[in-house]
mmCIF file of C-alpha atoms in Angstrom:
data_model
loop_
_atom_site.group_PDB
_atom_site.id
_atom_site.type_symbol
_atom_site.label_atom_id
_atom_site.label_comp_id
_atom_site.label_asym_id
_atom_site.label_seq_id
_atom_site.Cartn_x
_atom_site.Cartn_y
_atom_site.Cartn_z
ATOM 1 C CA MET A 1 12.999 11.313 -1.461
ATOM 2 C CA VAL A 2 13.573 9.726 -4.885
ATOM 3 C CA GLU A 3 17.212 8.825 -5.407
ATOM 4 C CA THR A 4 18.784 9.672 -8.765
ATOM 5 C CA THR A 5 19.345 6.479 -10.716
ATOM 6 C CA PRO A 6 21.592 6.148 -13.754
ATOM 7 C CA ASP A 7 19.955 5.879 -17.144
ATOM 8 C CA ILE A 8 20.313 2.173 -17.874
ATOM 9 C CA GLN A 9 17.560 1.916 -20.440
ATOM 10 C CA GLY A 10 18.006 -1.104 -22.693
ATOM 11 C CA VAL A 11 20.454 -2.792 -20.331
ATOM 12 C CA ARG A 12 20.270 -6.550 -19.793
ATOM 13 C CA ILE A 13 19.786 -7.514 -16.148
ATOM 14 C CA ALA A 14 20.704 -10.832 -14.505
ATOM 15 C CA GLY A 15 21.196 -12.387 -17.920
ATOM 16 C CA GLU A 16 17.478 -12.691 -18.621
ATOM 17 C CA TYR A 17 15.727 -9.334 -18.234
ATOM 18 C CA ARG A 18 15.760 -6.328 -20.514
ATOM 19 C CA LEU A 19 14.941 -2.835 -19.296
ATOM 20 C CA VAL A 20 12.707 -1.036 -21.775
ATOM 21 C CA ARG A 21 12.451 2.461 -20.403
ATOM 22 C CA ARG A 22 12.462 4.621 -17.335
ATOM 23 C CA LEU A 23 8.821 5.432 -16.715
ATOM 24 C CA PHE A 24 9.378 8.848 -15.151
ATOM 25 C CA PRO A 25 12.307 11.232 -15.706
ATOM 26 C CA GLU A 26 13.109 11.553 -12.003
ATOM 27 C CA GLY A 27 11.919 8.127 -10.924
ATOM 28 C CA SER A 28 13.467 4.793 -10.081
ATOM 29 C CA ILE A 29 10.892 2.605 -11.824
ATOM 30 C CA TYR A 30 11.459 0.900 -15.161
ATOM 31 C CA SER A 31 9.369 -1.259 -17.419
ATOM 32 C CA GLY A 32 10.942 -4.355 -18.865
ATOM 33 C CA TYR A 33 10.507 -7.981 -19.768
ATOM 34 C CA ASN A 34 12.070 -11.428 -19.622
ATOM 35 C CA ILE A 35 13.936 -11.973 -22.879
ATOM 36 C CA PHE A 36 13.106 -15.707 -22.882
ATOM 37 C CA THR A 37 9.440 -15.723 -21.832
ATOM 38 C CA ARG A 38 8.582 -12.199 -23.075
ATOM 39 C CA MET A 39 6.638 -11.631 -19.873
ATOM 40 C CA ASP A 40 6.436 -8.056 -18.580
ATOM 41 C CA PHE A 41 7.907 -7.056 -15.230
ATOM 42 C CA VAL A 42 8.451 -3.956 -13.155
ATOM 43 C CA PHE A 43 11.976 -3.020 -12.078
ATOM 44 C CA LYS A 44 12.571 -0.903 -9.005
ATOM 45 C CA ILE A 45 16.118 0.465 -9.057
ATOM 46 C CA LEU A 46 18.119 2.483 -6.536
ATOM 47 C CA PRO A 47 21.842 3.268 -6.293
ATOM 48 C CA THR A 48 23.689 1.044 -3.848
ATOM 49 C CA ASP A 49 24.699 4.120 -1.850
ATOM 50 C CA ALA A 50 21.083 5.307 -1.458
ATOM 51 C CA SER A 51 20.223 6.326 2.091
ATOM 52 C CA PRO A 52 18.200 4.881 3.654
ATOM 53 C CA ASN A 53 18.626 1.596 1.812
ATOM 54 C CA THR A 54 14.897 0.964 1.518
ATOM 55 C CA LEU A 55 15.112 -1.437 -1.418
ATOM 56 C CA SER A 56 17.026 -4.073 0.548
ATOM 57 C CA ASN A 57 14.485 -3.734 3.329
ATOM 58 C CA GLU A 58 11.647 -4.068 0.836
ATOM 59 C CA TYR A 59 13.168 -7.230 -0.605
ATOM 60 C CA ARG A 60 13.393 -8.848 2.842
ATOM 61 C CA VAL A 61 9.729 -8.173 3.514
ATOM 62 C CA TYR A 62 8.661 -9.560 0.149
ATOM 63 C CA GLN A 63 10.677 -12.701 0.845
ATOM 64 C CA GLU A 64 9.041 -13.241 4.225
ATOM 65 C CA LEU A 65 5.602 -12.777 2.686
ATOM 66 C CA ALA A 66 6.303 -14.959 -0.357
ATOM 67 C CA GLY A 67 3.307 -17.016 -1.408
ATOM 68 C CA THR A 68 0.774 -14.762 0.297
ATOM 69 C CA VAL A 69 -2.287 -13.882 -1.764
ATOM 70 C CA GLY A 70 -2.129 -10.195 -2.592
ATOM 71 C CA ILE A 71 1.657 -9.862 -2.273
ATOM 72 C CA PRO A 72 3.608 -9.472 -5.550
ATOM 73 C CA ARG A 73 6.243 -12.073 -6.260
ATOM 74 C CA VAL A 74 9.903 -11.093 -6.387
ATOM 75 C CA HIS A 75 11.571 -12.655 -9.409
ATOM 76 C CA TRP A 76 15.078 -11.353 -8.808
ATOM 77 C CA PHE A 77 16.991 -9.068 -6.503
ATOM 78 C CA GLY A 78 20.622 -8.165 -6.859
ATOM 79 C CA THR A 79 23.237 -5.564 -7.673
ATOM 80 C CA GLU A 80 24.348 -4.534 -11.145
ATOM 81 C CA ARG A 81 25.992 -1.340 -12.391
ATOM 82 C CA GLN A 82 26.192 -0.011 -8.820
ATOM 83 C CA CYS A 83 22.437 -0.283 -8.406
ATOM 84 C CA ASN A 84 20.190 -2.474 -6.313
ATOM 85 C CA ILE A 85 17.497 -3.904 -8.565
ATOM 86 C CA LEU A 86 14.205 -5.501 -7.552
ATOM 87 C CA VAL A 87 12.208 -7.366 -10.214
ATOM 88 C CA LEU A 88 8.511 -7.703 -9.423
ATOM 89 C CA ASP A 89 5.294 -8.932 -10.981
ATOM 90 C CA ALA A 90 3.623 -6.451 -13.280
ATOM 91 C CA LEU A 91 0.247 -5.593 -11.794
ATOM 92 C CA GLY A 92 -2.744 -3.486 -12.725
ATOM 93 C CA PRO A 93 -3.539 0.087 -11.670
ATOM 94 C CA SER A 94 -3.441 1.341 -8.120
ATOM 95 C CA ILE A 95 -6.545 2.020 -6.071
ATOM 96 C CA GLU A 96 -5.544 5.675 -6.248
ATOM 97 C CA ASP A 97 -5.562 5.659 -10.056
ATOM 98 C CA LEU A 98 -8.903 3.871 -10.189
ATOM 99 C CA PHE A 99 -10.317 6.299 -7.631
ATOM 100 C CA LEU A 100 -9.308 9.267 -9.784
ATOM 101 C CA GLN A 101 -10.770 7.635 -12.878
ATOM 102 C CA HIS A 102 -14.092 7.219 -11.071
ATOM 103 C CA GLY A 103 -14.553 10.861 -10.201
ATOM 104 C CA HIS A 104 -12.826 10.815 -6.813
ATOM 105 C CA ARG A 105 -15.355 8.488 -5.230
ATOM 106 C CA PHE A 106 -16.152 4.783 -5.108
ATOM 107 C CA SER A 107 -19.474 3.110 -4.449
ATOM 108 C CA LEU A 108 -20.165 1.835 -0.945
ATOM 109 C CA LYS A 109 -20.007 -1.747 -2.195
ATOM 110 C CA THR A 110 -16.544 -1.253 -3.655
ATOM 111 C CA VAL A 111 -15.239 0.263 -0.411
ATOM 112 C CA LEU A 112 -16.714 -2.642 1.578
ATOM 113 C CA LEU A 113 -15.011 -5.129 -0.732
ATOM 114 C CA LEU A 114 -11.744 -3.232 -0.428
ATOM 115 C CA ALA A 115 -11.980 -3.099 3.356
ATOM 116 C CA ASP A 116 -12.341 -6.863 3.562
ATOM 117 C CA GLN A 117 -9.236 -7.604 1.505
ATOM 118 C CA MET A 118 -7.160 -4.772 2.933
ATOM 119 C CA ILE A 119 -7.808 -5.776 6.540
ATOM 120 C CA THR A 120 -6.805 -9.343 5.718
ATOM 121 C CA LEU A 121 -3.618 -8.194 3.980
ATOM 122 C CA LEU A 122 -2.615 -6.161 7.026
ATOM 123 C CA GLU A 123 -3.481 -9.016 9.366
ATOM 124 C CA THR A 124 -1.162 -11.294 7.386
ATOM 125 C CA LEU A 125 1.605 -8.698 7.367
ATOM 126 C CA HIS A 126 1.271 -8.257 11.129
ATOM 127 C CA GLN A 127 1.393 -12.017 11.661
ATOM 128 C CA HIS A 128 4.864 -11.854 10.127
ATOM 129 C CA ASN A 129 5.871 -9.273 12.769
ATOM 130 C CA TYR A 130 5.911 -6.343 10.338
ATOM 131 C CA ILE A 131 3.911 -3.171 9.998
ATOM 132 C CA HIS A 132 3.729 -1.342 6.689
ATOM 133 C CA ALA A 133 4.092 2.144 8.201
ATOM 134 C CA ASN A 134 3.359 3.987 4.945
ATOM 135 C CA LEU A 135 -0.131 3.079 3.782
ATOM 136 C CA LYS A 136 -1.855 5.112 1.092
ATOM 137 C CA PRO A 137 -4.233 4.323 -1.799
ATOM 138 C CA GLY A 138 -1.320 4.269 -4.248
ATOM 139 C CA HIS A 139 0.240 1.353 -2.379
ATOM 140 C CA PHE A 140 -2.694 -0.956 -3.053
ATOM 141 C CA LEU A 141 -2.907 -2.326 -6.610
ATOM 142 C CA VAL A 142 -5.242 -4.685 -8.397
ATOM 143 C CA GLY A 143 -4.112 -7.637 -10.432
ATOM 144 C CA LEU A 144 -4.159 -8.077 -14.191
ATOM 145 C CA GLY A 145 -6.818 -9.863 -16.207
ATOM 146 C CA PRO A 146 -8.783 -12.395 -14.141
ATOM 147 C CA SER A 147 -7.032 -11.101 -11.011
ATOM 148 C CA ASN A 148 -8.373 -7.558 -11.302
ATOM 149 C CA SER A 149 -10.594 -8.159 -8.290
ATOM 150 C CA THR A 150 -7.647 -9.156 -6.101
ATOM 151 C CA VAL A 151 -6.051 -6.337 -4.119
ATOM 152 C CA HIS A 152 -2.262 -6.343 -3.717
ATOM 153 C CA LEU A 153 -0.121 -4.491 -1.185
ATOM 154 C CA ILE A 154 3.204 -3.024 -2.324
ATOM 155 C CA SER A 155 5.985 -0.592 -1.341
ATOM 156 C CA PHE A 156 7.485 -2.092 1.793
ATOM 157 C CA GLY A 157 10.504 0.196 1.853
ATOM 158 C CA LEU A 158 9.503 1.666 5.221
ATOM 159 C CA ALA A 159 8.032 -1.527 6.661
ATOM 160 C CA THR A 160 9.534 -2.373 10.009
ATOM 161 C CA HIS A 161 9.340 -4.986 12.740
ATOM 162 C CA TYR A 162 7.028 -3.954 15.544
ATOM 163 C CA ARG A 163 8.069 -6.915 17.691
ATOM 164 C CA ASP A 164 10.927 -9.381 17.957
ATOM 165 C CA ALA A 165 10.199 -12.435 15.811
ATOM 166 C CA LYS A 166 11.631 -14.849 18.393
ATOM 167 C CA THR A 167 10.536 -13.406 21.723
ATOM 168 C CA ARG A 168 7.324 -11.805 20.360
ATOM 169 C CA LEU A 169 8.090 -8.820 22.570
ATOM 170 C CA HIS A 170 7.250 -5.388 21.196
ATOM 171 C CA LEU A 171 10.077 -3.067 20.240
ATOM 172 C CA HIS A 172 10.242 0.315 21.922
ATOM 173 C CA SER A 173 13.355 1.841 20.382
ATOM 174 C CA PRO A 174 12.883 4.808 18.018
ATOM 175 C CA ALA A 175 11.866 3.927 14.476
ATOM 176 C CA SER A 176 14.639 3.956 11.860
ATOM 177 C CA PHE A 177 12.740 6.207 9.474
ATOM 178 C CA THR A 178 9.214 7.456 8.963
ATOM 179 C CA ALA A 179 6.942 8.411 6.101
ATOM 180 C CA ALA A 180 7.154 12.125 6.718
ATOM 181 C CA ASN A 181 5.439 12.918 3.426
ATOM 182 C CA ASN A 182 2.347 10.811 4.082
ATOM 183 C CA ILE A 183 0.350 13.520 5.866
ATOM 184 C CA TYR A 184 -3.105 12.544 4.655
ATOM 185 C CA PHE A 185 -3.075 8.898 5.678
ATOM 186 C CA ALA A 186 -0.425 8.590 8.393
ATOM 187 C CA SER A 187 -1.689 7.756 11.862
ATOM 188 C CA SER A 188 -1.583 10.498 14.460
ATOM 189 C CA ASN A 189 1.214 8.654 16.288
ATOM 190 C CA ALA A 190 3.261 8.320 13.118
ATOM 191 C CA GLN A 191 2.810 11.963 12.239
ATOM 192 C CA HIS A 192 3.886 12.880 15.753
ATOM 193 C CA GLY A 193 7.108 10.926 15.206
ATOM 194 C CA SER A 194 6.297 8.110 17.622
ATOM 195 C CA ARG A 195 7.202 4.507 16.916
ATOM 196 C CA GLN A 196 4.357 2.740 15.170
ATOM 197 C CA SER A 197 2.667 -0.567 15.863
ATOM 198 C CA ARG A 198 -0.257 -2.539 14.467
ATOM 199 C CA ARG A 199 -2.810 0.031 15.589
ATOM 200 C CA ASP A 200 -1.193 2.649 13.342
ATOM 201 C CA ASP A 201 -1.619 0.574 10.192
ATOM 202 C CA MET A 202 -5.262 0.055 11.099
ATOM 203 C CA GLU A 203 -5.770 3.769 11.707
ATOM 204 C CA SER A 204 -4.194 4.609 8.353
ATOM 205 C CA LEU A 205 -6.431 2.074 6.655
ATOM 206 C CA LEU A 206 -9.521 3.732 8.102
ATOM 207 C CA TYR A 207 -8.448 7.086 6.664
ATOM 208 C CA ILE A 208 -7.974 5.436 3.271
ATOM 209 C CA LEU A 209 -11.442 3.882 3.353
ATOM 210 C CA ILE A 210 -13.100 7.144 4.397
ATOM 211 C CA TYR A 211 -11.251 8.971 1.632
ATOM 212 C CA LEU A 212 -12.306 6.435 -0.990
ATOM 213 C CA LEU A 213 -15.962 6.603 0.020
ATOM 214 C CA SER A 214 -16.405 10.300 0.760
ATOM 215 C CA GLY A 215 -13.750 11.700 -1.574
ATOM 216 C CA VAL A 216 -12.120 13.896 1.052
ATOM 217 C CA LEU A 217 -10.480 13.933 4.484
ATOM 218 C CA PRO A 218 -11.083 16.838 6.892
ATOM 219 C CA TRP A 219 -7.380 17.741 7.121
ATOM 220 C CA GLN A 220 -6.489 17.680 3.435
ATOM 221 C CA ALA A 221 -6.187 21.455 3.229
ATOM 222 C CA PHE A 222 -3.945 21.669 6.304
ATOM 223 C CA ASP A 223 -0.181 21.587 6.689
ATOM 224 C CA GLY A 224 1.522 18.972 8.871
ATOM 225 C CA PRO A 225 0.952 20.451 12.363
ATOM 226 C CA ARG A 226 -2.649 21.452 11.678
ATOM 227 C CA ALA A 227 -3.397 18.092 10.067
ATOM 228 C CA LEU A 228 -2.058 16.342 13.154
ATOM 229 C CA GLU A 229 -4.141 18.550 15.429
ATOM 230 C CA SER A 230 -7.228 17.708 13.402
ATOM 231 C CA LYS A 231 -6.578 13.954 13.551
ATOM 232 C CA VAL A 232 -6.086 14.012 17.310
ATOM 233 C CA SER A 233 -9.083 16.183 18.149
ATOM 234 C CA ILE A 234 -11.719 15.220 15.602
ATOM 235 C CA ALA A 235 -14.776 13.364 16.850
ATOM 236 C CA SER A 236 -15.800 10.120 15.180
ATOM 237 C CA SER A 237 -19.179 11.651 14.360
ATOM 238 C CA ILE A 238 -17.480 14.453 12.407
ATOM 239 C CA LEU A 239 -14.849 12.340 10.678
ATOM 240 C CA CYS A 240 -17.423 9.761 9.619
ATOM 241 C CA LYS A 241 -20.316 12.124 8.935
ATOM 242 C CA ASP A 242 -22.842 10.705 6.452
ATOM 243 C CA LEU A 243 -21.041 7.344 6.404
ATOM 244 C CA PRO A 244 -22.384 4.030 7.739
ATOM 245 C CA GLU A 245 -22.007 3.696 11.499
ATOM 246 C CA ALA A 246 -19.379 0.996 11.021
ATOM 247 C CA PHE A 247 -16.828 3.680 10.167
ATOM 248 C CA SER A 248 -17.309 5.627 13.395
ATOM 249 C CA GLU A 249 -17.263 2.359 15.366
ATOM 250 C CA TYR A 250 -13.974 1.442 13.686
ATOM 251 C CA HIS A 251 -12.567 4.881 14.526
ATOM 252 C CA ALA A 252 -13.615 4.664 18.167
ATOM 253 C CA TYR A 253 -12.168 1.157 18.423
ATOM 254 C CA VAL A 254 -8.784 1.936 16.907
ATOM 255 C CA ARG A 255 -8.409 5.018 19.111
ATOM 256 C CA GLU A 256 -8.632 2.805 22.184
ATOM 257 C CA LEU A 257 -5.896 0.420 21.086
ATOM 258 C CA GLY A 258 -2.671 0.531 23.070
ATOM 259 C CA TYR A 259 0.796 0.302 21.558
ATOM 260 C CA GLU A 260 1.053 -3.462 22.111
ATOM 261 C CA ASP A 261 -2.608 -4.336 21.590
ATOM 262 C CA LYS A 262 -3.470 -6.786 18.848
ATOM 263 C CA PRO A 263 -6.275 -5.416 16.673
ATOM 264 C CA ASP A 264 -9.351 -7.616 16.407
ATOM 265 C CA TYR A 265 -9.252 -8.024 12.648
ATOM 266 C CA ALA A 266 -12.314 -10.279 12.594
ATOM 267 C CA TYR A 267 -14.313 -7.654 14.481
ATOM 268 C CA LEU A 268 -13.290 -4.941 12.030
ATOM 269 C CA ARG A 269 -14.161 -7.097 9.033
ATOM 270 C CA ASP A 270 -17.488 -7.952 10.625
ATOM 271 C CA LEU A 271 -18.354 -4.268 11.030
ATOM 272 C CA PHE A 272 -18.286 -3.933 7.266
ATOM 273 C CA HIS A 273 -19.901 -7.330 6.652
ATOM 274 C CA LYS A 274 -22.940 -6.132 8.584
ATOM 275 C CA VAL A 275 -23.151 -3.039 6.398
ATOM 276 C CA ALA A 276 -22.944 -5.215 3.290
ATOM 277 C CA SER A 277 -25.711 -7.439 4.626
ATOM 278 C CA ARG A 278 -27.996 -4.487 5.300
ATOM 279 C CA GLU A 279 -27.270 -3.049 1.854
ATOM 280 C CA GLY A 280 -27.766 -6.361 0.100
ATOM 281 C CA SER A 281 -24.200 -6.254 -1.233
ATOM 282 C CA ARG A 282 -22.459 -9.512 -2.060
ATOM 283 C CA TYR A 283 -18.741 -10.219 -1.695
ATOM 284 C CA ASP A 284 -18.541 -11.254 -5.328
ATOM 285 C CA GLY A 285 -15.479 -9.317 -6.455
ATOM 286 C CA CYS A 286 -17.547 -6.946 -8.596
ATOM 287 C CA PHE A 287 -15.680 -3.717 -7.908
ATOM 288 C CA ASP A 288 -16.580 -0.527 -9.747
ATOM 289 C CA TRP A 289 -13.727 -1.066 -12.216
ATOM 290 C CA VAL A 290 -13.951 -4.800 -12.955
ATOM 291 C CA ALA A 291 -15.867 -4.516 -16.226
ATOM 292 C CA GLU A 292 -13.635 -1.675 -17.418
ATOM 293 C CA LEU A 293 -10.140 -3.173 -17.227
ATOM 294 C CA PRO A 294 -8.562 -5.244 -20.017
ATOM 295 C CA THR A 295 -8.925 -8.993 -19.589
ATOM 296 C CA SER A 296 -5.541 -9.744 -21.146
ATOM 297 C CA SER A 297 -2.343 -9.572 -19.136
ATOM 298 C CA ALA A 298 -0.550 -8.295 -22.240
ATOM 299 C CA THR A 299 -1.309 -4.689 -21.393
ATOM 300 C CA ALA A 300 0.812 -1.712 -20.530
ATOM 301 C CA ILE A 301 -1.473 -0.712 -17.697
ATOM 302 C CA GLY A 302 0.192 -3.123 -15.309
ATOM 303 C CA THR A 303 3.498 -1.426 -15.889
ATOM 304 C CA THR A 304 2.626 2.223 -16.256
ATOM 305 C CA ARG A 305 -0.001 2.443 -13.542
ATOM 306 C CA ARG A 306 2.018 0.432 -11.079
ATOM 307 C CA ALA A 307 5.073 2.530 -11.735
ATOM 308 C CA ARG A 308 3.087 5.687 -11.154
ATOM 309 C CA SER A 309 1.985 4.386 -7.751
ATOM 310 C CA LEU A 310 5.481 3.334 -6.788
ATOM 311 C CA SER A 311 6.986 6.617 -7.923
ATOM 312 C CA LYS A 312 4.692 8.536 -5.592
ATOM 313 C CA ASP A 313 6.455 6.942 -2.622
ATOM 314 C CA ARG A 314 9.083 9.611 -2.016
ATOM 315 C CA THR A 315 10.888 7.583 0.628
#
């Protein structure tokens, strides 16, 4: 659910940032800039009494992942005018936006390149004892200018520890909150309301990759219960029909993972590397969109597209 935020357009934040405008009437995302450097930023704003307090949780995750390639930098987090405010790098469009611009389908090469970076991003997140728990194409963004071939992961409001950072023991208590609206890409366990672990992120990622390559998921026309039934019962051969065998192998593998099992990230990457080798595709960063995006960082796309992706997270 999107919390109602006060209209604080034009307000100065933390003495150095200026909010330009709310990007969507009902949203919590603003564009803005640093008044000294004139650099653009994205501002995610929620009332301090918002429930659940996902912005504070998101800030903690960003802090723990600071310095990681593909994770936006937090420039400021604090409270002003009874709102929690998170100031983040302005990035380029989301994978969802690019997918729509390309006729609801990417080339095989682009999906292979995405898989490689996305698996690595999730591996890094899991190494920090977190799972994302709300993966979707709109939560992966590309960078601006020369970084438009680097994939970034955002929207950690529902991210949660899957194990204790000190003992390394897995947690088994009920999850605090779930992404109930993420029917298309949620794992079957998540949609069932079970506590998630690393396997669930990897399952969600597979659904994203299939969607980006084929343009559709078998359960898209179903409501929640029927979508769940489809995810649980569907055979790999049906889900991955007409796709390279690596996708069905990935599906079979992730289905066998137990709650505490560590995914073999190298194995999953290698599945797609073998496809790339057979296809003669190089890991050169030449995604379908690379030649189309502006080369200058002084562009509104990093603000408007990113805000659109963030605003779609109704949690």
